[in-house]
Coordinates of C-alpha atoms in Angstrom, one line a residue:
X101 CA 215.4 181.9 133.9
X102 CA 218.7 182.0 134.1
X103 CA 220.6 183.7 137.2
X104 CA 222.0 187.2 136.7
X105 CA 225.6 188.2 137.2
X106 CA 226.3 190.3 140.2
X107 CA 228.4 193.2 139.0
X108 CA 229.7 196.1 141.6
X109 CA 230.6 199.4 140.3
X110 CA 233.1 200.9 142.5
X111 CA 232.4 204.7 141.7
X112 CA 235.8 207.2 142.4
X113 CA 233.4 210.7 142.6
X114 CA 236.7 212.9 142.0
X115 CA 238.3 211.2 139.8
X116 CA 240.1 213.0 136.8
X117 CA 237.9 216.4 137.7
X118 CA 234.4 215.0 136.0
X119 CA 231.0 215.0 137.7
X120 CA 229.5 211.3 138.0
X121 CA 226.2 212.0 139.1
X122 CA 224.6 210.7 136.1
X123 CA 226.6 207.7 135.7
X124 CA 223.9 204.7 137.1
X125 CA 221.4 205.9 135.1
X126 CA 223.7 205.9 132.2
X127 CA 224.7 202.0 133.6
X128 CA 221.2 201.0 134.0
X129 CA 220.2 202.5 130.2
X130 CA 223.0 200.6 128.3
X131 CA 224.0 197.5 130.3
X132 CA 222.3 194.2 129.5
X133 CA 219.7 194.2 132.7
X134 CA 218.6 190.8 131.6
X135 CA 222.3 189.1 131.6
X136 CA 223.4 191.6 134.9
X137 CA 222.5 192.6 138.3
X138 CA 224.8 195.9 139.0
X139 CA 225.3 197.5 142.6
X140 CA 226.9 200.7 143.1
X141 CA 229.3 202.4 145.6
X142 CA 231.2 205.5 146.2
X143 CA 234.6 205.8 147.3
X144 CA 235.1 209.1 149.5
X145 CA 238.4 208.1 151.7
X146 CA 242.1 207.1 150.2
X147 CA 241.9 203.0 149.9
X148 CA 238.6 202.9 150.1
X149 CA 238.1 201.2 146.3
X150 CA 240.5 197.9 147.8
X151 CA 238.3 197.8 150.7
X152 CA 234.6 197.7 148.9
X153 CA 237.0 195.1 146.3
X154 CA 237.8 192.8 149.6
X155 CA 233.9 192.8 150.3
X156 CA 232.7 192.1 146.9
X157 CA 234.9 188.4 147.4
X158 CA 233.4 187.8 150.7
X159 CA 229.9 188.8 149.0
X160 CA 229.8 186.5 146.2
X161 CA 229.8 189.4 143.4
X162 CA 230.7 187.9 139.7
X163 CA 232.9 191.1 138.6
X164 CA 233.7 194.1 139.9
X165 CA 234.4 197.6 137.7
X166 CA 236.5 200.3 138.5
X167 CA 235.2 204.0 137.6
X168 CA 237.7 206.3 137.8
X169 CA 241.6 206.2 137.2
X170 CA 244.7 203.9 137.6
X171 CA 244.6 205.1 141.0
X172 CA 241.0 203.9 141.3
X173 CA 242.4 200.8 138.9
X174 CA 244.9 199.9 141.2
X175 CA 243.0 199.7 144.6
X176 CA 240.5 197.6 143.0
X177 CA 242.7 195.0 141.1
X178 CA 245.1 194.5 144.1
X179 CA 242.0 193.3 146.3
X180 CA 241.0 191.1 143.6
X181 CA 244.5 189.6 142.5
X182 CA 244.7 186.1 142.2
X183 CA 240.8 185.3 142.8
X184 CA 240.1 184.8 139.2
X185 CA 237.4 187.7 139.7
X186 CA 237.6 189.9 136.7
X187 CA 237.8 193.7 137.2
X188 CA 235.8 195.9 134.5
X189 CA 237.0 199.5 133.9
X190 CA 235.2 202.8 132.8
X191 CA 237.8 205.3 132.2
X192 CA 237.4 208.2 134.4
X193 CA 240.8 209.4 135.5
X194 CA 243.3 212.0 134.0
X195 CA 245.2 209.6 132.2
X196 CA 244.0 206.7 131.5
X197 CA 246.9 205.0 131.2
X198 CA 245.7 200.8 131.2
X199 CA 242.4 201.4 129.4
X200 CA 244.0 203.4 126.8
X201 CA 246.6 200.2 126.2
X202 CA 243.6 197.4 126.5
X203 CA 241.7 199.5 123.7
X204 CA 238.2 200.0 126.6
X205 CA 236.8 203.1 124.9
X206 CA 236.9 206.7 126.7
X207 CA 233.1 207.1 126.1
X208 CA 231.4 205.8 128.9
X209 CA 228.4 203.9 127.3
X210 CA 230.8 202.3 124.9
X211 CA 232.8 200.8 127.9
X212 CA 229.5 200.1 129.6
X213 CA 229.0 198.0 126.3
X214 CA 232.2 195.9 126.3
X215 CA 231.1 195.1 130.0
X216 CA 227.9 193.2 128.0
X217 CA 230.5 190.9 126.4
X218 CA 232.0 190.1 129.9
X219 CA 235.4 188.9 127.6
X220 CA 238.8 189.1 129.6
X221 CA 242.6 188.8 129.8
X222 CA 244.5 187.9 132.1
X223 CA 247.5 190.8 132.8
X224 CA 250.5 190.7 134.3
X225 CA 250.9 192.5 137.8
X226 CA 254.3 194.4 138.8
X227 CA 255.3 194.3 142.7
X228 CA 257.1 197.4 144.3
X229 CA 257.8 196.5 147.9
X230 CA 255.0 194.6 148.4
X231 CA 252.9 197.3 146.7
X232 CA 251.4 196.0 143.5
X233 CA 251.0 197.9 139.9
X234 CA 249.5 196.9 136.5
X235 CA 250.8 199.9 134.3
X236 CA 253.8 201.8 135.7
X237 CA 255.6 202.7 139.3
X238 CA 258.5 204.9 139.1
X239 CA 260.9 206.7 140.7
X240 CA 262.7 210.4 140.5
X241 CA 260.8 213.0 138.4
X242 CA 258.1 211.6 137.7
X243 CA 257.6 210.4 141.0
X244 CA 258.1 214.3 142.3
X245 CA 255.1 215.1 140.1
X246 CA 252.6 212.8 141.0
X247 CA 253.2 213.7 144.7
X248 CA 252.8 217.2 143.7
X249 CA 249.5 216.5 141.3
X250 CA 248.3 214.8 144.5
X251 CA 248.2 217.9 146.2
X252 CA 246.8 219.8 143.4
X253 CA 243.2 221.3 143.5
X254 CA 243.1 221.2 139.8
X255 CA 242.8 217.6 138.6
X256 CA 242.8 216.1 134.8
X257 CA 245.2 217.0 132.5
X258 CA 245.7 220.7 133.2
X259 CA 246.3 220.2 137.3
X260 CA 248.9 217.5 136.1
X261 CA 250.8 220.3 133.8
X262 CA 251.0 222.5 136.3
X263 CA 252.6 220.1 138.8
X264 CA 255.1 219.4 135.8
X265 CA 256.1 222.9 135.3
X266 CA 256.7 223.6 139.1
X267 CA 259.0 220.7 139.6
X268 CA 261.0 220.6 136.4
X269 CA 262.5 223.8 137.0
X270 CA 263.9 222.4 140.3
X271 CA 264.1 218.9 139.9
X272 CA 268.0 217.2 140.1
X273 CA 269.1 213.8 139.1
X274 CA 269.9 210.9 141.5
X275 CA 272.5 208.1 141.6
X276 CA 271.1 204.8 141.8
X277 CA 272.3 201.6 142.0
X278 CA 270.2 198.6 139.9
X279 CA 270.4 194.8 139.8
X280 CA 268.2 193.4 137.5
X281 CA 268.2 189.9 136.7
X282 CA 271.5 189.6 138.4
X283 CA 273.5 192.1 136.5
X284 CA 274.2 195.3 138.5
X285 CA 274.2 198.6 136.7
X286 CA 275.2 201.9 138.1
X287 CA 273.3 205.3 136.8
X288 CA 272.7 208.8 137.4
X289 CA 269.0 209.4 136.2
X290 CA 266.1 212.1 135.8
X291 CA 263.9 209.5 136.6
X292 CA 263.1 205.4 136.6
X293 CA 260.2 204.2 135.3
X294 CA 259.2 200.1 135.6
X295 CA 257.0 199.5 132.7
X296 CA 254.5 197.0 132.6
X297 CA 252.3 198.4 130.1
X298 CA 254.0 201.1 127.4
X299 CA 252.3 204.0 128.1
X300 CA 251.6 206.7 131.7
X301 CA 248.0 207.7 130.0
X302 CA 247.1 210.5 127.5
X303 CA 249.3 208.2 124.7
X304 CA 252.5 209.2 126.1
X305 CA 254.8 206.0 125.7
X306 CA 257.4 205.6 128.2
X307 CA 258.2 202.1 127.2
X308 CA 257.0 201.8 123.5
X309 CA 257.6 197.9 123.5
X310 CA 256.3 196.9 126.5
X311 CA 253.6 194.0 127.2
X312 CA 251.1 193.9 129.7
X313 CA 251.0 190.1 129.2
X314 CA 254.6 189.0 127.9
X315 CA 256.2 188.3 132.0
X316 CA 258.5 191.1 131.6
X317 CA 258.7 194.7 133.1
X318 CA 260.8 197.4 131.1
X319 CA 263.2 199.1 133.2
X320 CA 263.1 202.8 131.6
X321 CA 266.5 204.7 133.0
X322 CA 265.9 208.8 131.5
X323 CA 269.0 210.2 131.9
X324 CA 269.1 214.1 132.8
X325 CA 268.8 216.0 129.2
X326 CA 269.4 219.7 128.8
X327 CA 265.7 221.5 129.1
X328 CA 265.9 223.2 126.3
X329 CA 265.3 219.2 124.6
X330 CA 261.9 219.2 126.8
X331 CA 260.0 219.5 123.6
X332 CA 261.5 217.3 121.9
X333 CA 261.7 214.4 124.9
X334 CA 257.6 215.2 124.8
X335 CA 257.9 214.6 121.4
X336 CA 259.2 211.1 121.6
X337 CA 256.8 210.1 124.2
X338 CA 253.7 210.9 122.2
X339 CA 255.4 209.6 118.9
X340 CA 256.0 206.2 120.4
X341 CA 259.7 206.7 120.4
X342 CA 261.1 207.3 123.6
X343 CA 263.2 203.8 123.1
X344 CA 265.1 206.5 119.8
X345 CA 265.9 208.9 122.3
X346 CA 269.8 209.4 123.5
X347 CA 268.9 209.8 127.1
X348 CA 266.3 206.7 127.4
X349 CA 267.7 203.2 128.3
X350 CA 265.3 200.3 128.6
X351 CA 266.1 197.2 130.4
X352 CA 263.9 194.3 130.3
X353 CA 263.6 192.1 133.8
X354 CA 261.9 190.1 135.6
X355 CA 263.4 190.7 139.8
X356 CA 264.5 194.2 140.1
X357 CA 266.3 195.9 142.7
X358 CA 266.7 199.2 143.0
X359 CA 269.0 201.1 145.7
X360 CA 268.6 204.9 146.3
X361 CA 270.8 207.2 148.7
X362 CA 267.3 208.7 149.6
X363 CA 263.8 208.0 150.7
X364 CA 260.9 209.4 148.7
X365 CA 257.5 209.2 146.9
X366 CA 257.7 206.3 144.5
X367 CA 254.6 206.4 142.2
X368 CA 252.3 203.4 141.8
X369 CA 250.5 203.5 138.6
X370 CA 250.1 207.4 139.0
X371 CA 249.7 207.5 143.1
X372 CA 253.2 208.9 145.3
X373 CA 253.9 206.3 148.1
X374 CA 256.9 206.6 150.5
X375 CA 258.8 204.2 150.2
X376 CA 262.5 203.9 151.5
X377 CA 265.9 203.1 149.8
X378 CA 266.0 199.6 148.5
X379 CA 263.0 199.2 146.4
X380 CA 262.5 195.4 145.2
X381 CA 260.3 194.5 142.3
X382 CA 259.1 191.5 141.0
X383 CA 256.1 190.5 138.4
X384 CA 253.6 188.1 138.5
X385 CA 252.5 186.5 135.2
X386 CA 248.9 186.3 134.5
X387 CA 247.5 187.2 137.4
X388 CA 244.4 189.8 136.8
X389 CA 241.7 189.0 135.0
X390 CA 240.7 192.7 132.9
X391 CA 237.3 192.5 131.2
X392 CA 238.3 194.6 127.8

């Protein structure tokens, strides 16, 4: 007989506000049991997801699967990076935002069922000061609202409207200084968003063209707009045309740097992070594997 696969579920109870308890019975009902052996933990403190990921190398596991959000995502595939372990994902988080662009199905026992074909890619992974990202990190509003969502007692999509609605009304612009691939540019922005897949989650599109897996990031400047054009800036990010919009510029590079007169909460793929004023960014080619 031929030996199973050891496969750790890496179970983020809170994430995106839905109730989990059911989940490894719905694992154990739908996952090939004959091809599989599958373990599962519970994250309950912040990191906790890169931790359990650090074990499941030292313990021999086959694959390990995220179940939750980016957040959740994120932990799990910076622990893994560069192993060649592939990292499975059940979409569980408010957005949603890699799943969504790899095509894993929302419906849980139909991305239990792509984890039974144990096929993968191998992603590009984006660098922010060391901290590493596989959809998008950003900077200014957008930043402001996942420190704010993070503080929220209402998560999913709802909690992360009303954290939009308090900060927009306050929110200013910044002046930043950018060198990207050795060109320096010089812009006052809403917000900064580094794009290595095209969209935050829900099917808005930041960064319509961009590729998890073509070595590039997309540098999206959104220059402050009057906010009585919020609809129609929402509007272009769920038509996939954010790139048509006057006020978005999108710069493709490969080493970033980014200077700010400020520290602040950068977000990495949806979670805010201090960081201080020079913010360096690189990518790294190939370097996850994603079961999808």
């Amino acid at each position: 007989m031929r030996q199973r696969k050891r496969i750790l579920f890496v179970i983020n109870p809170i994430s995106g506000g839905k109730k989990k308890t059911a989940f490894n019975k719905q694992v154990l009902e739908v996952l090939d049991l004959e091809k599989f052996d599958p373990t599962f933990k519970i994250t309950d403190h912040p990191n906790h997801a890169f931790e359990l990921g650090k074990e499941a190398i030292v313990e021999g596991y086959d694959a390990v699967v995220a179940v939750g959000g980016d957040g959740t995502i994120n932990e799990l595939g910076s622990a893994i990076l560069g192993t060649g372990m592939p990292l499975g994902i059940i979409p569980e988080g408010s957005g949603n935002g890699l799943a969504l662009y790899l095509g894993i199905p929302l419906n849980e026992s139909a991305a239990i069922r792509r984890i039974n074909r144990f096929e993968s890619v191998e992603v590009d992974t984006g660098a922010i000061n060391g901290r590493y990202f596989f959809n998008i990190a950003g900077l200014g509003f957008d930043a402001s609202v996942s420190d704010h969502f993070a503080a929220e007692n209402v998560r999913g999509p709802i909690g992360y409207l009303r954290s939009v609605v308090n900060v927009i009304s306050k929110f200013n612009p910044s002046r930043y200084k950018l060198i990207i691939d050795g060109k320096t540019y010089e812009k006052e922005a809403f917000m900064i968003s580094v794009a290595n897949s095209p969209q935050y989650g829900n099917n808005a599109y930041i960064a319509p063209q961009a590729s998890i897996t073509d070595g590039v990031l997309d540098v999206c400047v959104v220059h402050q707009f009057p906010l009585y054009l919020l609809p129609k800036m929402i509007f272009h990010l769920f038509t996939k045309s954010a790139d048509q919009s006057e006020y978005v510029e999108i710069i493709p590079g490969k080493e970033i740097t980014i200077i700010r007169d400020d520290n602040g909460p950068v977000h990495v793929d949806g979670e805010p992070v201090d960081m201080g004023g020079r913010l360096d960014i690189t990518i790294k080619p190939r370097s996850l594997k994603v079961i999808c």
